[in-house]
Short mmCIF file of N, CA and C in Angstrom, two decimals:
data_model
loop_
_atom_site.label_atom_id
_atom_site.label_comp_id
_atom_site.label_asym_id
_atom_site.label_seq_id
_atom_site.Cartn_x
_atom_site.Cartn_y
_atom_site.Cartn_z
N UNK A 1 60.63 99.01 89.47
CA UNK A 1 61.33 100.27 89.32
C UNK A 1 62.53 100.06 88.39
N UNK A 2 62.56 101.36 87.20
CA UNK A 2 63.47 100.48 86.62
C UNK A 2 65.15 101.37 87.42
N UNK A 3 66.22 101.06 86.44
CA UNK A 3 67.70 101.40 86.83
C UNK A 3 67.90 102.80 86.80
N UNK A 4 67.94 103.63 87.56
CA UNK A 4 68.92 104.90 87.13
C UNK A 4 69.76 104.62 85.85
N UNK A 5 69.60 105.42 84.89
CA UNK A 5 70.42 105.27 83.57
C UNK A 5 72.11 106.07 84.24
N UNK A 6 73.26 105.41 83.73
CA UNK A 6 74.32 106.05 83.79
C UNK A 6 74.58 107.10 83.31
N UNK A 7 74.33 108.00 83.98
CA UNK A 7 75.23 109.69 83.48
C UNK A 7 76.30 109.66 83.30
N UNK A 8 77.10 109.12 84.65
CA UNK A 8 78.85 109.35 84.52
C UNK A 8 79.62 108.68 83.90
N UNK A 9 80.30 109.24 82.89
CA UNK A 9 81.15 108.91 81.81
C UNK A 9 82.23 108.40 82.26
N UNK A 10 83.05 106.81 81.94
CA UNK A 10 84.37 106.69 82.25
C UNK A 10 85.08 107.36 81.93
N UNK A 11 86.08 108.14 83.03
CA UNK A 11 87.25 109.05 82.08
C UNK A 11 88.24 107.88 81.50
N UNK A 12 88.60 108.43 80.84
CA UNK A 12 89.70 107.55 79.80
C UNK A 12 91.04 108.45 80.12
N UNK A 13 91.85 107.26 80.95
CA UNK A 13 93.34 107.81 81.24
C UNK A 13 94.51 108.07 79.86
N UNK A 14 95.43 108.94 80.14
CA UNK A 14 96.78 108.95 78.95
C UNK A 14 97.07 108.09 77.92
N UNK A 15 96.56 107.54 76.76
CA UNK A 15 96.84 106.54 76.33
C UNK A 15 98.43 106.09 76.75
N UNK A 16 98.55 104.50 76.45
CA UNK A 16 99.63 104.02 76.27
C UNK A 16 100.36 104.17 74.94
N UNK A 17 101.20 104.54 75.17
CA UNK A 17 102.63 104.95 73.80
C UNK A 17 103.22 103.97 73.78
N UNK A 18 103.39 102.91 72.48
CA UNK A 18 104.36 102.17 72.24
C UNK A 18 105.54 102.32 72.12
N UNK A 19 106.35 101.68 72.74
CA UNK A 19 107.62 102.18 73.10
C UNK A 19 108.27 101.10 71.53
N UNK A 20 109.71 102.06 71.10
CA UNK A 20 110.08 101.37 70.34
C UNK A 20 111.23 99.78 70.52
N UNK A 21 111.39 99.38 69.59
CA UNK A 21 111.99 97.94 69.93
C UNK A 21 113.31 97.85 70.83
N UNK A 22 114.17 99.13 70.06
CA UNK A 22 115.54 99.08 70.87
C UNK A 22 115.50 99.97 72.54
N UNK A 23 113.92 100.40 72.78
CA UNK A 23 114.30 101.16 74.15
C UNK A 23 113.51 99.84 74.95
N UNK A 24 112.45 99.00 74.29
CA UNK A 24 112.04 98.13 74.85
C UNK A 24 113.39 97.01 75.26
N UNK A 25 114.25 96.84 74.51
CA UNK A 25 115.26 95.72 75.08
C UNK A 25 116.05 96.32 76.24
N UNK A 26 116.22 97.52 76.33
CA UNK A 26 116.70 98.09 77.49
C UNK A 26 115.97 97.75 78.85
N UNK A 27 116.28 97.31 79.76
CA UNK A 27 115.83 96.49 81.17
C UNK A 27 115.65 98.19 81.32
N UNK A 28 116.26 98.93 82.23
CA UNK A 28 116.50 99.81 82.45
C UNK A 28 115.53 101.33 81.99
N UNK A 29 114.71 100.79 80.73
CA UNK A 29 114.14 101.81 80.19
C UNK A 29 112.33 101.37 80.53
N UNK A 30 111.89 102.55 80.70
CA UNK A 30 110.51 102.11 80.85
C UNK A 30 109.37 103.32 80.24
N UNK A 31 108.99 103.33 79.68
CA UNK A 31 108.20 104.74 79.20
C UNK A 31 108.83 105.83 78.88
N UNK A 32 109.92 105.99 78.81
CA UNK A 32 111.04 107.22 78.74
C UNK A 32 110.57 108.43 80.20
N UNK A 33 110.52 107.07 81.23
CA UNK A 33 110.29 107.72 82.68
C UNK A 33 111.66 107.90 83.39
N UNK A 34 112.63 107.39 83.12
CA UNK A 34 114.32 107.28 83.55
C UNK A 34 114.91 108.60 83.01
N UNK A 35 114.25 109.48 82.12
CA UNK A 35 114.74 110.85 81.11
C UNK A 35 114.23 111.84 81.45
N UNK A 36 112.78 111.87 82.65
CA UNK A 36 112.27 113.22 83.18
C UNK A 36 113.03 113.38 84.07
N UNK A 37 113.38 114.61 84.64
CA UNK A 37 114.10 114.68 85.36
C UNK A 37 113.59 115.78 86.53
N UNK A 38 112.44 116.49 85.87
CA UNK A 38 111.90 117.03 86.90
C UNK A 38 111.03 116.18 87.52
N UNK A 39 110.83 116.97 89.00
CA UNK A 39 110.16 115.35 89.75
C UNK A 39 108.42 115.68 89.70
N UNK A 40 107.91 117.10 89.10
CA UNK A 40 106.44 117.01 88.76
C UNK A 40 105.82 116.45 87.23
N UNK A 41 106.98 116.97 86.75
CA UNK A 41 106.74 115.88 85.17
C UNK A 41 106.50 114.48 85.82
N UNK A 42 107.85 114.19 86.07
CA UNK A 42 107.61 112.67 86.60
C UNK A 42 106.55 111.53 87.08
N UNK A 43 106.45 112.68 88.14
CA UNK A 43 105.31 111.96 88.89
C UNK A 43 103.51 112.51 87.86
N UNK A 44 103.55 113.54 87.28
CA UNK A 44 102.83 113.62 86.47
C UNK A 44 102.63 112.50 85.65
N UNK A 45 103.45 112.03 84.71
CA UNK A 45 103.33 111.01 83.61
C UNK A 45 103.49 109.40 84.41
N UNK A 46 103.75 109.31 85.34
CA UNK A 46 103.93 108.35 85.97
C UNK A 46 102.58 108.01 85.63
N UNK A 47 101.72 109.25 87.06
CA UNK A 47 100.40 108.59 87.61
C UNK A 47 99.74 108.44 86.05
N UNK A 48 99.85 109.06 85.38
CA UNK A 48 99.16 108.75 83.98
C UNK A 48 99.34 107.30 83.40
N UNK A 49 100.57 107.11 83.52
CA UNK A 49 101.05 105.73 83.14
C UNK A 49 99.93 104.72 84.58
N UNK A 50 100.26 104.87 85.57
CA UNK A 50 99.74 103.78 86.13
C UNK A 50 98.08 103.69 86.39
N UNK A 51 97.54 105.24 85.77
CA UNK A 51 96.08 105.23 85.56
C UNK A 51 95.73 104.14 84.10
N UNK A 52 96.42 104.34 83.04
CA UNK A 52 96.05 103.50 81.78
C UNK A 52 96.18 102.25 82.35
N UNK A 53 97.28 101.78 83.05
CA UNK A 53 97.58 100.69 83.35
C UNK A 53 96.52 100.12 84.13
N UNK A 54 95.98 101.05 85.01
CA UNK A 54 94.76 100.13 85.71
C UNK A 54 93.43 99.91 84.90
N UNK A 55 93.53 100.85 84.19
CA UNK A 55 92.35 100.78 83.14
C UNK A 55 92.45 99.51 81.88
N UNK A 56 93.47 99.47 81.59
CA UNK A 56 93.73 98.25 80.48
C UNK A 56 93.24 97.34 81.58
N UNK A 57 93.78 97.05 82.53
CA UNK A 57 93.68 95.92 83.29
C UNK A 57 92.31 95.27 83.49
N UNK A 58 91.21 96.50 84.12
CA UNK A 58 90.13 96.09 84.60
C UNK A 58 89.37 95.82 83.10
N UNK A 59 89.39 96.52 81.69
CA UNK A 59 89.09 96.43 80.75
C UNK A 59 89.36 94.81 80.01
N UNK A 60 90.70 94.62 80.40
CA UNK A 60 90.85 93.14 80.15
C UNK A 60 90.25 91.84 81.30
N UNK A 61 90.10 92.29 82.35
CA UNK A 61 89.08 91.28 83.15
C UNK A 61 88.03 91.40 82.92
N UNK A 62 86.80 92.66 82.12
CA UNK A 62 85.59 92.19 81.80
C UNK A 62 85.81 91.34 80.75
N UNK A 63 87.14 91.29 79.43
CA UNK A 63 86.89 90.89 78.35
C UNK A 63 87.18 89.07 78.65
N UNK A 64 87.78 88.85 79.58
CA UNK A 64 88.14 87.60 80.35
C UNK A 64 86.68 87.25 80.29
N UNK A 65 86.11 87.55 81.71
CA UNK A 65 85.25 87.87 81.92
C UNK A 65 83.88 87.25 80.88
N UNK A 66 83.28 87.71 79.99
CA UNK A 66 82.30 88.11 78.80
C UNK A 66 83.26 86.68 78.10
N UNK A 67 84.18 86.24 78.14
CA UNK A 67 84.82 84.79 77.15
C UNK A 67 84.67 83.77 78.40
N UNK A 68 84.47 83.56 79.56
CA UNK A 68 84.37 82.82 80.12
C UNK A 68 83.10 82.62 80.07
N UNK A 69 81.83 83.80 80.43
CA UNK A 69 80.44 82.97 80.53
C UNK A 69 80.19 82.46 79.05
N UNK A 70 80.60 83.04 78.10
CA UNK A 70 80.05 81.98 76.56
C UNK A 70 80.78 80.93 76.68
N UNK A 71 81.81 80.57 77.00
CA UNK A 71 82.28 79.31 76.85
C UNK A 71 81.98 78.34 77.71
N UNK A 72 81.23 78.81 78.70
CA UNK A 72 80.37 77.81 79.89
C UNK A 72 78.93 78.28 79.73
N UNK A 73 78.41 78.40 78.45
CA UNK A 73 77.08 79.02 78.20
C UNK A 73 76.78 77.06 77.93
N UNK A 74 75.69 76.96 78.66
CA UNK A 74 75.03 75.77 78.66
C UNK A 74 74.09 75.12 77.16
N UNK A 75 74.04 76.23 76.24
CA UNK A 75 73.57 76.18 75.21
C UNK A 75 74.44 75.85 74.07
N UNK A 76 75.92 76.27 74.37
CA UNK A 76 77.09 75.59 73.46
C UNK A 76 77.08 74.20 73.63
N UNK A 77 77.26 73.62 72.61
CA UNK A 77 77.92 72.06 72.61
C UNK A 77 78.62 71.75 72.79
N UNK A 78 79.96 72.76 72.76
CA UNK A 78 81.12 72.68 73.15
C UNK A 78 81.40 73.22 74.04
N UNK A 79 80.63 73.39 75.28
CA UNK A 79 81.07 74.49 76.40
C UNK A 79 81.83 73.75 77.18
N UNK A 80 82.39 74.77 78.09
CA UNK A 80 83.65 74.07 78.83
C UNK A 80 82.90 74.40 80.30
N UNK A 81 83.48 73.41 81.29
CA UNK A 81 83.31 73.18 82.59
C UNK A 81 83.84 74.53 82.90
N UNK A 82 84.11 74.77 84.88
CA UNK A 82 84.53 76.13 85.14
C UNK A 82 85.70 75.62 85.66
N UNK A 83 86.18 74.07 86.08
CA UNK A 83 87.45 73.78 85.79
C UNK A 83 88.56 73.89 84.55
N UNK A 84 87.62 73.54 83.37
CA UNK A 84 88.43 73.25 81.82
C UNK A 84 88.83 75.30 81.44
N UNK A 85 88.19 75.98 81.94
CA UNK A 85 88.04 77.12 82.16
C UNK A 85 89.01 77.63 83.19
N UNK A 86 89.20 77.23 83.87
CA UNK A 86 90.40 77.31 85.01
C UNK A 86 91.68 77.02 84.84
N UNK A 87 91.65 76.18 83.95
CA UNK A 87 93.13 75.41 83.30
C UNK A 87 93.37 76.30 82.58
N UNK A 88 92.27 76.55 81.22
CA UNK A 88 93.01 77.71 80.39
C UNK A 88 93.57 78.92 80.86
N UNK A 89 92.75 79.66 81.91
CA UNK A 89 93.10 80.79 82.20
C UNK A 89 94.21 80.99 83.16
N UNK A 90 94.40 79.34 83.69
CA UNK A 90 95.28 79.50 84.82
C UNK A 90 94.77 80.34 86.01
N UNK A 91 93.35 79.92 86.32
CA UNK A 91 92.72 80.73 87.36
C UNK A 91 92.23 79.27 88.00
N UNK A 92 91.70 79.66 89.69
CA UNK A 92 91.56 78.22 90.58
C UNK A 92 90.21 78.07 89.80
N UNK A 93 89.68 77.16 90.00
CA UNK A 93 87.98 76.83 89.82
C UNK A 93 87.46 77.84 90.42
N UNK A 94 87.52 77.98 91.84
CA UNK A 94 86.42 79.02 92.29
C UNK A 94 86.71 80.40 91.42
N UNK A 95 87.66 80.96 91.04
CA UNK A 95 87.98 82.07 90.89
C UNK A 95 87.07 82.03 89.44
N UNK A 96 87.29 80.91 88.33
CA UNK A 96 86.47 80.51 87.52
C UNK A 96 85.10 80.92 87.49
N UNK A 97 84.63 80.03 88.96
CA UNK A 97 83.09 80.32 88.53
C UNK A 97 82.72 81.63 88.99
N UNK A 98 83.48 82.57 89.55
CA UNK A 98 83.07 84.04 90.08
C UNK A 98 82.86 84.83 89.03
N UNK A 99 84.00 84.61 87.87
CA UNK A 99 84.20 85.52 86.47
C UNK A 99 83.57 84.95 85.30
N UNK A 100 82.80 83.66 85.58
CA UNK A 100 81.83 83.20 84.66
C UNK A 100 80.53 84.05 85.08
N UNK A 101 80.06 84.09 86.52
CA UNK A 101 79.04 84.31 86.74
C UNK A 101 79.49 86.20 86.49
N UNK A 102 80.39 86.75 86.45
CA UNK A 102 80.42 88.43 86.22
C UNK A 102 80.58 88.43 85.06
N UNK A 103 81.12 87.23 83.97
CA UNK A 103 80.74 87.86 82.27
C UNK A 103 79.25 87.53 82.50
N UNK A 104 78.51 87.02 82.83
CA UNK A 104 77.30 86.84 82.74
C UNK A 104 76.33 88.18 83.18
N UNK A 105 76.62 88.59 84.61
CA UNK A 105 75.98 90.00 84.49
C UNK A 105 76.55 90.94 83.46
N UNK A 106 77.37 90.92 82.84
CA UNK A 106 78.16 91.43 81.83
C UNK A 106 77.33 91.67 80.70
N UNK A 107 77.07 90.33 80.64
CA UNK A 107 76.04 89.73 79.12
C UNK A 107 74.94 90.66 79.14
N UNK A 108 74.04 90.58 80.84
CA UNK A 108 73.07 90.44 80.95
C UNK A 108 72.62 92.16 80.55
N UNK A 109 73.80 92.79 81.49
CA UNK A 109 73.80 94.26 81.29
C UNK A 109 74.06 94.91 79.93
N UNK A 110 74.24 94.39 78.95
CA UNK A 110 74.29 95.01 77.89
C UNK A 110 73.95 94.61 76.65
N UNK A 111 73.04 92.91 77.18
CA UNK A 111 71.77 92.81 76.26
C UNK A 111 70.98 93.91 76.08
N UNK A 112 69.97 94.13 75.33
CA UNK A 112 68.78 94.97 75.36
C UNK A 112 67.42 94.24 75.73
#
């Protein structure tokens, strides 16, 4: 039997706005979220902010992810252990071989 094909589209949260250099040195400043002052704006652009934020995030653990199983792809010559892999990422071994083996369904899912 084969897969149900995916219908549902990731929504794509608020992009992130680069903040400029001199509001970035400000401790104190964060998204120009310290300047709304109403509290539905606020919490409006907040949750927006911390929706992108989770989205970059999980977006950057598949891309982790998808660089860990090629670099422990058994067919490289130069592949790395899921310790030497652990060091770089500063992740334990086990945590290693969990996100080797999920870039790998990674791979697997979006071979053809």
């Amino acid at each position: 039997m084969a897969e149900p094909e995916r219908s549902e589209r990731k929504l794509r949260p608020a992009p992130l706005l680069f903040e400029p250099s001199e509001a970035a040195a400000d401790p104190e400043h964060f998204f120009d979220l310290e300047s709304i002052e109403d509290p539905r704006e606020l919490l409006a652009r907040s949750t927006e902010l911390t929706l992108a934020f989770r989205a970059a995030t999980d977006r950057a653990a598949e891309f982790q992810a998808l660089a860990a199983a090629q670099l422990a792809d058994p067919r490289r010559f130069d592949r790395l252990t899921p310790a030497d892999i652990a060091q770089r990422a500063e992740w334990t071994e086990d945590y290693a071989k969990k996100m080797i083996e999920f870039g790998r369904d990674l791979l697997r899912n979006t071979t053809p």
